[in-house]
mmCIF file of C-alpha atoms and ligand atoms in Angstrom:
data_model
loop_
_atom_site.group_PDB
_atom_site.id
_atom_site.type_symbol
_atom_site.label_atom_id
_atom_site.label_comp_id
_atom_site.label_asym_id
_atom_site.label_seq_id
_atom_site.Cartn_x
_atom_site.Cartn_y
_atom_site.Cartn_z
ATOM 1 C CA MET A 17 -15.843 -15.515 36.445
ATOM 2 C CA PRO A 18 -17.257 -14.924 33.115
ATOM 3 C CA ARG A 19 -16.014 -11.650 31.677
ATOM 4 C CA ALA A 20 -18.688 -9.148 31.724
ATOM 5 C CA ALA A 21 -20.167 -8.763 28.361
ATOM 6 C CA GLY A 22 -18.964 -5.747 26.108
ATOM 7 C CA LYS A 23 -15.942 -5.135 28.488
ATOM 8 C CA ARG A 24 -13.390 -6.440 25.851
ATOM 9 C CA LYS A 25 -13.834 -7.752 22.404
ATOM 10 C CA ILE A 26 -11.588 -10.541 21.183
ATOM 11 C CA MET A 27 -10.886 -10.617 17.651
ATOM 12 C CA ASN A 28 -12.029 -13.537 15.035
ATOM 13 C CA ARG A 29 -8.737 -14.934 14.313
ATOM 14 C CA GLU A 30 -10.201 -17.121 11.441
ATOM 15 C CA ALA A 31 -12.015 -13.988 9.839
ATOM 16 C CA LEU A 32 -8.532 -12.114 9.904
ATOM 17 C CA ILE A 33 -6.503 -15.019 8.190
ATOM 18 C CA ARG A 34 -9.501 -15.676 5.667
ATOM 19 C CA THR A 35 -9.511 -11.827 4.680
ATOM 20 C CA ALA A 36 -5.437 -11.654 4.357
ATOM 21 C CA GLU A 37 -5.395 -15.004 2.337
ATOM 22 C CA GLU A 38 -7.831 -13.420 -0.230
ATOM 23 C CA ILE A 39 -5.328 -10.573 -0.512
ATOM 24 C CA PHE A 40 -2.431 -12.900 -1.164
ATOM 25 C CA VAL A 41 -3.496 -15.055 -4.325
ATOM 26 C CA PRO A 42 -0.449 -16.066 -6.273
ATOM 27 C CA GLY A 43 0.300 -13.922 -9.087
ATOM 28 C CA LYS A 44 -2.041 -11.028 -8.024
ATOM 29 C CA GLY A 45 -1.374 -8.011 -6.187
ATOM 30 C CA VAL A 46 -3.023 -4.801 -4.696
ATOM 31 C CA ILE A 47 -3.700 -1.271 -6.084
ATOM 32 C CA ALA A 48 -3.278 1.484 -3.614
ATOM 33 C CA ALA A 49 -5.983 4.042 -5.078
ATOM 34 C CA ASP A 50 -6.251 5.729 -1.721
ATOM 35 C CA GLU A 51 -4.586 9.037 -2.666
ATOM 36 C CA SER A 52 -5.573 11.262 0.134
ATOM 37 C CA ALA A 53 -7.055 14.620 -1.102
ATOM 38 C CA PRO A 54 -3.890 16.788 -0.881
ATOM 39 C CA THR A 55 -2.062 13.940 -2.801
ATOM 40 C CA CYS A 56 -4.817 13.292 -5.343
ATOM 41 C CA GLN A 57 -4.859 17.203 -6.202
ATOM 42 C CA ALA A 58 -0.826 17.070 -6.858
ATOM 43 C CA ARG A 59 -1.637 14.240 -9.045
ATOM 44 C CA PHE A 60 -4.484 15.755 -11.024
ATOM 45 C CA ASP A 61 -2.433 19.386 -10.846
ATOM 46 C CA ALA A 62 0.656 17.557 -12.741
ATOM 47 C CA VAL A 63 -1.343 16.245 -15.599
ATOM 48 C CA GLY A 64 -3.498 19.178 -15.961
ATOM 49 C CA LEU A 65 -6.838 17.885 -14.599
ATOM 50 C CA PRO A 66 -9.323 20.083 -12.879
ATOM 51 C CA TYR A 67 -9.402 18.856 -9.094
ATOM 52 C CA THR A 68 -13.142 18.438 -9.064
ATOM 53 C CA GLU A 69 -15.188 15.676 -6.977
ATOM 54 C CA GLU A 70 -16.968 14.532 -10.323
ATOM 55 C CA ASN A 71 -13.314 13.955 -11.764
ATOM 56 C CA ARG A 72 -12.075 12.113 -8.888
ATOM 57 C CA ARG A 73 -14.992 9.923 -8.853
ATOM 58 C CA ALA A 74 -14.907 9.274 -12.920
ATOM 59 C CA TYR A 75 -11.182 8.306 -12.428
ATOM 60 C CA ARG A 76 -11.691 5.948 -9.587
ATOM 61 C CA GLU A 77 -14.755 4.455 -11.871
ATOM 62 C CA LEU A 78 -12.402 4.080 -14.740
ATOM 63 C CA LEU A 79 -10.155 2.146 -12.526
ATOM 64 C CA PHE A 80 -12.448 -0.133 -10.844
ATOM 65 C CA THR A 81 -14.570 -0.960 -13.900
ATOM 66 C CA ALA A 82 -11.555 -1.908 -15.920
ATOM 67 C CA ASP A 83 -12.744 -5.268 -17.715
ATOM 68 C CA GLY A 84 -10.548 -8.173 -16.184
ATOM 69 C CA LEU A 85 -8.964 -6.199 -13.560
ATOM 70 C CA GLU A 86 -9.613 -9.039 -11.174
ATOM 71 C CA GLN A 87 -7.180 -11.495 -12.985
ATOM 72 C CA TYR A 88 -4.212 -9.541 -11.807
ATOM 73 C CA ILE A 89 -5.561 -7.471 -8.624
ATOM 74 C CA SER A 90 -6.697 -9.172 -5.445
ATOM 75 C CA ALA A 91 -7.566 -6.070 -3.542
ATOM 76 C CA VAL A 92 -7.857 -2.453 -3.607
ATOM 77 C CA ILE A 93 -7.393 0.428 -1.083
ATOM 78 C CA LEU A 94 -9.804 3.009 -1.140
ATOM 79 C CA TYR A 95 -9.870 6.592 0.369
ATOM 80 C CA ASP A 96 -12.553 8.012 2.596
ATOM 81 C CA GLU A 97 -14.272 10.144 -0.096
ATOM 82 C CA THR A 98 -13.851 7.208 -2.555
ATOM 83 C CA ILE A 99 -15.404 4.574 -0.357
ATOM 84 C CA ARG A 100 -18.521 6.924 -0.106
ATOM 85 C CA GLN A 101 -18.639 7.517 -4.117
ATOM 86 C CA ARG A 102 -20.691 5.492 -6.523
ATOM 87 C CA SER A 103 -20.104 4.367 -9.962
ATOM 88 C CA THR A 104 -22.553 6.130 -12.890
ATOM 89 C CA SER A 105 -25.025 3.109 -12.326
ATOM 90 C CA GLY A 106 -25.314 3.945 -8.712
ATOM 91 C CA VAL A 107 -23.299 1.041 -7.139
ATOM 92 C CA PRO A 108 -20.916 1.861 -4.249
ATOM 93 C CA PHE A 109 -17.420 1.550 -5.286
ATOM 94 C CA ALA A 110 -16.638 -0.989 -2.527
ATOM 95 C CA LYS A 111 -19.483 -3.154 -3.963
ATOM 96 C CA VAL A 112 -18.392 -2.963 -7.615
ATOM 97 C CA LEU A 113 -14.772 -4.421 -6.412
ATOM 98 C CA ALA A 114 -16.387 -7.038 -4.291
ATOM 99 C CA GLU A 115 -18.771 -8.185 -7.024
ATOM 100 C CA LYS A 116 -15.365 -8.553 -9.175
ATOM 101 C CA GLY A 117 -13.804 -10.896 -6.198
ATOM 102 C CA ILE A 118 -11.561 -7.807 -5.330
ATOM 103 C CA VAL A 119 -11.352 -7.210 -1.593
ATOM 104 C CA PRO A 120 -11.922 -3.291 -0.732
ATOM 105 C CA GLY A 121 -10.021 -1.983 1.852
ATOM 106 C CA ILE A 122 -9.577 1.574 3.226
ATOM 107 C CA LYS A 123 -6.845 3.978 4.398
ATOM 108 C CA VAL A 124 -7.694 5.401 7.610
ATOM 109 C CA ASP A 125 -4.692 7.601 8.856
ATOM 110 C CA LEU A 126 -5.013 10.957 8.527
ATOM 111 C CA GLY A 127 -1.590 12.045 7.169
ATOM 112 C CA ALA A 128 1.760 12.643 8.426
ATOM 113 C CA LYS A 129 2.468 15.749 10.601
ATOM 114 C CA GLU A 130 5.402 17.526 11.834
ATOM 115 C CA LEU A 131 6.830 15.637 14.614
ATOM 116 C CA ALA A 132 7.458 17.949 17.670
ATOM 117 C CA LEU A 133 10.983 19.060 18.721
ATOM 118 C CA HIS A 134 12.218 16.829 15.436
ATOM 119 C CA PRO A 135 12.816 19.129 12.366
ATOM 120 C CA GLY A 136 12.503 17.069 9.258
ATOM 121 C CA GLU A 137 10.569 14.224 10.935
ATOM 122 C CA LYS A 138 7.121 13.075 10.599
ATOM 123 C CA ILE A 139 4.287 11.369 13.013
ATOM 124 C CA THR A 140 1.476 9.986 11.527
ATOM 125 C CA GLU A 141 -2.174 10.971 12.876
ATOM 126 C CA GLY A 142 -5.339 9.459 12.996
ATOM 127 C CA LEU A 143 -5.891 7.194 16.220
ATOM 128 C CA ASP A 144 -8.476 9.472 17.877
ATOM 129 C CA GLY A 145 -11.988 8.367 17.135
ATOM 130 C CA LEU A 146 -10.638 5.518 14.858
ATOM 131 C CA ARG A 147 -12.669 2.856 16.668
ATOM 132 C CA GLU A 148 -15.789 4.958 15.971
ATOM 133 C CA ARG A 149 -15.000 5.138 12.310
ATOM 134 C CA PHE A 150 -14.163 1.631 11.767
ATOM 135 C CA VAL A 151 -17.828 0.876 12.551
ATOM 136 C CA GLU A 152 -18.922 3.028 9.712
ATOM 137 C CA TYR A 153 -16.249 1.688 7.151
ATOM 138 C CA LYS A 154 -17.123 -1.870 8.066
ATOM 139 C CA ALA A 155 -20.783 -1.175 7.126
ATOM 140 C CA MET A 156 -19.448 0.145 3.635
ATOM 141 C CA GLY A 157 -17.639 -2.800 3.160
ATOM 142 C CA ALA A 158 -14.011 -2.425 4.015
ATOM 143 C CA ARG A 159 -12.305 -5.508 5.276
ATOM 144 C CA PHE A 160 -8.875 -4.245 5.692
ATOM 145 C CA ALA A 161 -7.344 -0.500 6.819
ATOM 146 C CA LYS A 162 -3.893 0.909 5.898
ATOM 147 C CA TRP A 163 -1.993 3.268 7.753
ATOM 148 C CA ARG A 164 1.197 4.840 6.477
ATOM 149 C CA ALA A 165 4.160 6.100 8.787
ATOM 150 C CA VAL A 166 6.809 7.571 6.636
ATOM 151 C CA VAL A 167 10.785 7.835 7.984
ATOM 152 C CA ALA A 168 13.139 10.127 6.442
ATOM 153 C CA ILE A 169 16.788 9.731 5.697
ATOM 154 C CA GLY A 170 19.078 12.580 6.685
ATOM 155 C CA PRO A 171 21.821 13.853 9.172
ATOM 156 C CA ASN A 172 20.964 12.322 12.134
ATOM 157 C CA ILE A 173 17.563 11.064 11.002
ATOM 158 C CA PRO A 174 16.080 8.976 11.487
ATOM 159 C CA SER A 175 15.917 9.578 15.143
ATOM 160 C CA PRO A 176 14.899 6.823 17.712
ATOM 161 C CA ALA A 177 11.877 9.073 19.039
ATOM 162 C CA CYS A 178 10.346 9.036 15.257
ATOM 163 C CA LEU A 179 11.007 5.454 15.022
ATOM 164 C CA ARG A 180 9.388 4.636 18.195
ATOM 165 C CA ALA A 181 6.475 7.201 18.006
ATOM 166 C CA ASN A 182 5.577 5.912 14.536
ATOM 167 C CA ALA A 183 5.695 2.173 15.387
ATOM 168 C CA HIS A 184 3.855 2.670 18.465
ATOM 169 C CA ALA A 185 0.895 4.591 16.231
ATOM 170 C CA LEU A 186 1.252 1.553 13.815
ATOM 171 C CA ALA A 187 0.693 -0.936 16.489
ATOM 172 C CA ARG A 188 -2.290 1.007 18.213
ATOM 173 C CA TYR A 189 -4.008 1.173 14.865
ATOM 174 C CA SER A 190 -3.350 -2.482 14.225
ATOM 175 C CA ALA A 191 -4.872 -3.345 17.534
ATOM 176 C CA LEU A 192 -8.010 -1.357 16.841
ATOM 177 C CA CYS A 193 -8.327 -2.910 13.217
ATOM 178 C CA GLN A 194 -8.130 -6.518 14.846
ATOM 179 C CA GLU A 195 -10.676 -5.648 17.357
ATOM 180 C CA VAL A 196 -13.275 -5.517 14.688
ATOM 181 C CA ASP A 197 -11.928 -8.243 12.289
ATOM 182 C CA ILE A 198 -10.329 -5.537 9.874
ATOM 183 C CA VAL A 199 -6.629 -7.007 8.530
ATOM 184 C CA PRO A 200 -4.284 -3.960 9.328
ATOM 185 C CA ILE A 201 -2.061 -3.463 6.351
ATOM 186 C CA LEU A 202 0.609 -1.355 8.203
ATOM 187 C CA GLU A 203 2.798 0.553 6.036
ATOM 188 C CA PRO A 204 6.216 1.909 7.544
ATOM 189 C CA GLU A 205 7.911 3.461 4.710
ATOM 190 C CA VAL A 206 11.371 4.585 4.569
ATOM 191 C CA LEU A 207 11.349 7.350 2.001
ATOM 192 C CA MET A 208 13.580 7.511 -1.172
ATOM 193 C CA ASP A 209 13.880 11.210 -1.134
ATOM 194 C CA GLY A 210 17.790 12.120 -0.806
ATOM 195 C CA ASP A 211 21.273 10.921 -2.151
ATOM 196 C CA HIS A 212 21.601 8.320 0.505
ATOM 197 C CA GLU A 213 23.210 5.134 -0.472
ATOM 198 C CA ILE A 214 21.339 1.932 -0.372
ATOM 199 C CA GLU A 215 23.364 0.933 2.788
ATOM 200 C CA ARG A 216 21.350 3.829 4.492
ATOM 201 C CA SER A 217 18.198 2.669 3.387
ATOM 202 C CA PHE A 218 19.040 -1.039 4.744
ATOM 203 C CA GLU A 219 19.993 0.414 8.105
ATOM 204 C CA ALA A 220 16.799 2.693 8.406
ATOM 205 C CA THR A 221 14.602 0.161 7.167
ATOM 206 C CA THR A 222 16.114 -2.282 9.660
ATOM 207 C CA LEU A 223 15.799 -0.167 12.705
ATOM 208 C CA LEU A 224 12.154 0.872 11.737
ATOM 209 C CA LEU A 225 10.692 -2.930 11.070
ATOM 210 C CA LYS A 226 12.351 -4.235 14.280
ATOM 211 C CA GLU A 227 10.517 -1.312 16.347
ATOM 212 C CA VAL A 228 7.494 -2.061 14.460
ATOM 213 C CA PHE A 229 7.415 -5.837 15.375
ATOM 214 C CA LYS A 230 8.566 -5.093 18.936
ATOM 215 C CA GLU A 231 5.413 -2.708 19.386
ATOM 216 C CA LEU A 232 3.103 -4.943 17.687
ATOM 217 C CA ALA A 233 3.991 -7.705 20.217
ATOM 218 C CA ASP A 234 3.560 -5.293 22.972
ATOM 219 C CA GLN A 235 0.101 -4.314 21.908
ATOM 220 C CA GLY A 236 -0.794 -8.121 21.533
ATOM 221 C CA VAL A 237 -1.460 -7.716 17.684
ATOM 222 C CA LEU A 238 -2.139 -10.975 15.968
ATOM 223 C CA ILE A 239 0.908 -11.116 13.780
ATOM 224 C CA ASP A 240 -0.830 -13.723 11.383
ATOM 225 C CA GLY A 241 -3.607 -11.472 10.951
ATOM 226 C CA ALA A 242 -1.398 -8.518 10.243
ATOM 227 C CA VAL A 243 -0.251 -7.593 6.814
ATOM 228 C CA LEU A 244 3.011 -5.475 6.295
ATOM 229 C CA LYS A 245 3.389 -3.038 3.593
ATOM 230 C CA THR A 246 7.055 -2.038 3.308
ATOM 231 C CA ASN A 247 9.525 -0.063 0.857
ATOM 232 C CA MET A 248 11.887 -2.063 -1.046
ATOM 233 C CA VAL A 249 15.634 -1.252 0.253
ATOM 234 C CA ILE A 250 16.982 1.163 -2.165
ATOM 235 C CA ALA A 251 19.289 3.927 -2.787
ATOM 236 C CA GLY A 252 17.768 7.413 -2.526
ATOM 237 C CA LYS A 253 16.295 9.214 -5.724
ATOM 238 C CA ASP A 254 19.426 11.660 -6.050
ATOM 239 C CA ALA A 255 22.123 9.180 -5.175
ATOM 240 C CA SER A 256 24.722 9.185 -7.472
ATOM 241 C CA SER A 257 24.748 5.600 -7.825
ATOM 242 C CA GLN A 258 21.420 3.991 -8.371
ATOM 243 C CA SER A 259 20.575 0.445 -7.355
ATOM 244 C CA SER A 260 20.139 -2.327 -9.857
ATOM 245 C CA PRO A 261 17.284 -4.857 -9.253
ATOM 246 C CA GLU A 262 19.795 -7.443 -8.156
ATOM 247 C CA GLU A 263 21.039 -5.125 -5.553
ATOM 248 C CA VAL A 264 17.613 -4.146 -4.331
ATOM 249 C CA ALA A 265 16.499 -7.697 -4.089
ATOM 250 C CA GLU A 266 19.442 -8.977 -1.949
ATOM 251 C CA ALA A 267 19.444 -6.115 0.445
ATOM 252 C CA THR A 268 15.569 -6.179 0.617
ATOM 253 C CA LEU A 269 15.440 -9.907 1.199
ATOM 254 C CA LYS A 270 18.271 -9.855 3.947
ATOM 255 C CA CYS A 271 16.246 -6.982 5.856
ATOM 256 C CA LEU A 272 12.843 -8.778 5.561
ATOM 257 C CA ARG A 273 14.367 -12.322 6.279
ATOM 258 C CA ALA A 274 16.050 -10.992 9.347
ATOM 259 C CA ILE A 275 13.309 -9.176 10.977
ATOM 260 C CA VAL A 276 9.499 -10.296 9.467
ATOM 261 C CA PRO A 277 8.283 -13.076 11.634
ATOM 262 C CA ASP A 278 7.403 -16.245 9.536
ATOM 263 C CA THR A 279 3.729 -16.108 10.747
ATOM 264 C CA VAL A 280 3.043 -12.813 8.860
ATOM 265 C CA PRO A 281 0.417 -13.725 6.192
ATOM 266 C CA GLY A 282 2.073 -11.672 3.568
ATOM 267 C CA VAL A 283 4.194 -8.709 2.699
ATOM 268 C CA LEU A 284 3.457 -5.891 0.127
ATOM 269 C CA PHE A 285 5.922 -3.484 -1.392
ATOM 270 C CA LEU A 286 5.066 0.293 -2.023
ATOM 271 C CA SER A 287 6.484 1.930 -5.197
ATOM 272 C CA GLY A 288 7.742 4.980 -3.438
ATOM 273 C CA GLY A 289 8.572 6.860 -6.396
ATOM 274 C CA GLN A 290 10.375 4.372 -8.532
ATOM 275 C CA GLY A 291 10.015 4.419 -12.133
ATOM 276 C CA ASP A 292 7.016 2.276 -13.507
ATOM 277 C CA GLU A 293 9.081 -0.246 -15.104
ATOM 278 C CA GLN A 294 12.015 0.020 -12.411
ATOM 279 C CA ALA A 295 9.240 -0.890 -9.743
ATOM 280 C CA THR A 296 7.981 -3.841 -11.630
ATOM 281 C CA ALA A 297 11.693 -5.009 -12.758
ATOM 282 C CA ASN A 298 12.683 -4.798 -8.906
ATOM 283 C CA LEU A 299 9.734 -6.883 -7.694
ATOM 284 C CA ASN A 300 10.515 -9.629 -10.545
ATOM 285 C CA ALA A 301 14.017 -9.589 -9.226
ATOM 286 C CA ILE A 302 12.955 -10.034 -5.522
ATOM 287 C CA GLU A 303 10.399 -12.996 -6.301
ATOM 288 C CA LYS A 304 13.152 -14.820 -8.385
ATOM 289 C CA ARG A 305 14.994 -15.451 -5.311
ATOM 290 C CA GLY A 306 12.056 -17.300 -3.502
ATOM 291 C CA PRO A 307 10.604 -19.297 -1.914
ATOM 292 C CA PHE A 308 10.295 -17.048 1.195
ATOM 293 C CA PRO A 309 8.300 -17.775 4.455
ATOM 294 C CA TRP A 310 5.711 -15.345 3.438
ATOM 295 C CA PRO A 311 3.954 -14.316 0.122
ATOM 296 C CA LEU A 312 5.494 -11.164 -1.622
ATOM 297 C CA THR A 313 3.486 -9.138 -4.015
ATOM 298 C CA PHE A 314 2.960 -5.274 -5.169
ATOM 299 C CA SER A 315 0.587 -2.778 -3.771
ATOM 300 C CA TYR A 316 1.451 0.472 -5.964
ATOM 301 C CA SER A 317 -0.174 3.514 -6.322
ATOM 302 C CA ARG A 318 2.102 5.626 -8.581
ATOM 303 C CA ALA A 319 3.976 3.024 -10.322
ATOM 304 C CA ILE A 320 0.612 1.535 -11.637
ATOM 305 C CA GLN A 321 -1.312 4.728 -11.937
ATOM 306 C CA ASN A 322 0.803 7.099 -13.323
ATOM 307 C CA PRO A 323 0.738 6.375 -17.106
ATOM 308 C CA VAL A 324 -3.203 5.567 -16.661
ATOM 309 C CA LEU A 325 -3.634 8.977 -15.144
ATOM 310 C CA LYS A 326 -1.755 10.941 -17.887
ATOM 311 C CA ILE A 327 -3.627 8.959 -20.856
ATOM 312 C CA TRP A 328 -6.966 9.708 -19.127
ATOM 313 C CA ALA A 329 -5.906 13.486 -18.744
ATOM 314 C CA GLN A 330 -5.189 13.946 -22.312
ATOM 315 C CA ASN A 331 -9.098 13.250 -23.115
ATOM 316 C CA PRO A 332 -11.181 12.531 -20.282
ATOM 317 C CA SER A 333 -14.390 11.478 -22.394
ATOM 318 C CA GLY A 334 -12.470 9.829 -25.223
ATOM 319 C CA ASN A 335 -9.354 8.036 -23.408
ATOM 320 C CA VAL A 336 -11.269 5.651 -21.011
ATOM 321 C CA ALA A 337 -10.890 2.419 -22.591
ATOM 322 C CA LEU A 338 -7.615 3.314 -23.577
ATOM 323 C CA ALA A 339 -6.513 4.277 -20.022
ATOM 324 C CA GLN A 340 -8.228 1.027 -18.658
ATOM 325 C CA GLN A 341 -5.887 -0.909 -21.248
ATOM 326 C CA VAL A 342 -2.956 0.839 -19.899
ATOM 327 C CA LEU A 343 -4.119 0.032 -16.372
ATOM 328 C CA LEU A 344 -4.790 -3.593 -17.293
ATOM 329 C CA PHE A 345 -1.174 -3.667 -18.914
ATOM 330 C CA ARG A 346 0.804 -2.372 -16.047
ATOM 331 C CA SER A 347 -1.196 -4.561 -13.654
ATOM 332 C CA ARG A 348 -0.305 -7.630 -15.596
ATOM 333 C CA MET A 349 3.102 -6.873 -15.838
ATOM 334 C CA ASN A 350 3.444 -6.316 -12.072
ATOM 335 C CA ALA A 351 1.263 -9.491 -11.619
ATOM 336 C CA LEU A 352 3.836 -11.329 -13.897
ATOM 337 C CA ALA A 353 6.787 -9.790 -11.726
ATOM 338 C CA ALA A 354 4.906 -11.211 -8.799
ATOM 339 C CA ALA A 355 5.377 -14.691 -10.135
ATOM 340 C CA GLY A 356 9.017 -14.058 -11.082
ATOM 341 C CA LYS A 357 7.921 -14.333 -14.812
ATOM 342 C CA TYR A 358 8.680 -10.783 -16.202
ATOM 343 C CA SER A 359 11.012 -9.646 -18.700
ATOM 344 C CA GLU A 360 11.675 -6.133 -20.120
ATOM 345 C CA ASP A 361 11.185 -7.248 -23.483
ATOM 346 C CA MET A 362 7.362 -7.597 -22.755
ATOM 347 C CA GLU A 363 7.316 -3.858 -22.399
ATOM 348 C CA GLN A 364 7.158 -3.576 -26.057
ATOM 349 C CA GLN A 365 3.497 -4.667 -25.853
ATOM 350 C CA ARG A 366 2.603 -1.450 -24.318
ATOM 351 C CA PRO A 367 -0.801 -0.010 -25.436
ATOM 352 C CA TYR A 368 0.726 3.789 -24.747
HETATM 353 P P1 13P B 25 3.300 4.222 -4.082
HETATM 354 O O1 13P B 25 3.369 2.802 -4.759
HETATM 355 O O2 13P B 25 3.082 5.569 -5.025
HETATM 356 O O3 13P B 25 4.584 4.479 -3.325
HETATM 357 O O4 13P B 25 1.969 4.574 -3.035
HETATM 358 C C1 13P B 25 1.866 3.355 -2.126
HETATM 359 C C2 13P B 25 0.956 3.584 -0.979
HETATM 360 O O5 13P B 25 0.245 3.087 -0.883
HETATM 361 C C3 13P B 25 1.352 5.050 -0.487
HETATM 362 O O6 13P B 25 0.742 5.045 0.699
#
């Protein structure tokens, strides 16, 4: 008997795969420009920029209209406010990007909140009403969506409860994405906060990713239409022994190769508080160890934008072109790293 119309939507596998293919273009990567209101405020405060809607809009316009950005960047992740904003000439930002051949997407989680009964651990919220929100985001041009889950390392954490709750939420969000042919970029992030050694990052990332792929399978998420965005395996920011690019590459790939199914269309890395050049050098060291079953590239926020925002804040009306040069430079360095063709001496060409 035919299924009653409207009872259940079946995803369009081809559409999902096509979007994933447009995100993973060899030698290009993704910019995360989806800082939530509180995060954006913290970044603006740090460089002395007034946190006004017009400043947020002008800053994103600077990023998205940089001439030639599409040479290095295949996709950009936007925030709810940003996808509703327009360029000075009145073009919605999602359209500005799409016209350059850059795929626009949207962060849809509503942030990480304290996990009940688990001090020091968080659960990401935002599933309620997400199906309805997707209708609007799709109409605004979003073709993929991001959900970030954070997992801390500390005494007795991460707990199994935290790993399971976050993996479950990631899988439910991914299913909702695929129902409307939006590619989920699921971002389970083991934080760099703390003085833990690289081994603890390896253990926590392994546990977390295992849980995530188990939940994705349980929820029926199409693995070849779901993108993983993950942390590199790396020592904590305050660890006495900091990880070298070789150590990061070895541990990260050991973890990913053991867990990530070959059918995943690609893996993105977040920068997670690494230094700008450190994030580039680590990506380069990883890529040099290819080939892999999946394309790997960057999806950085801080490691690309930190120097851009700093330069712009020094003179918002006069430094637009210089800030754009900085953006193009860091994007190019990371695009080279994504092909394993970066070297530290290239930093001498820095325009800042
Ligand atoms: P960072 O590169 O600054 O870690 O940001 C990536 C991101 O998308 C966080 O959700």
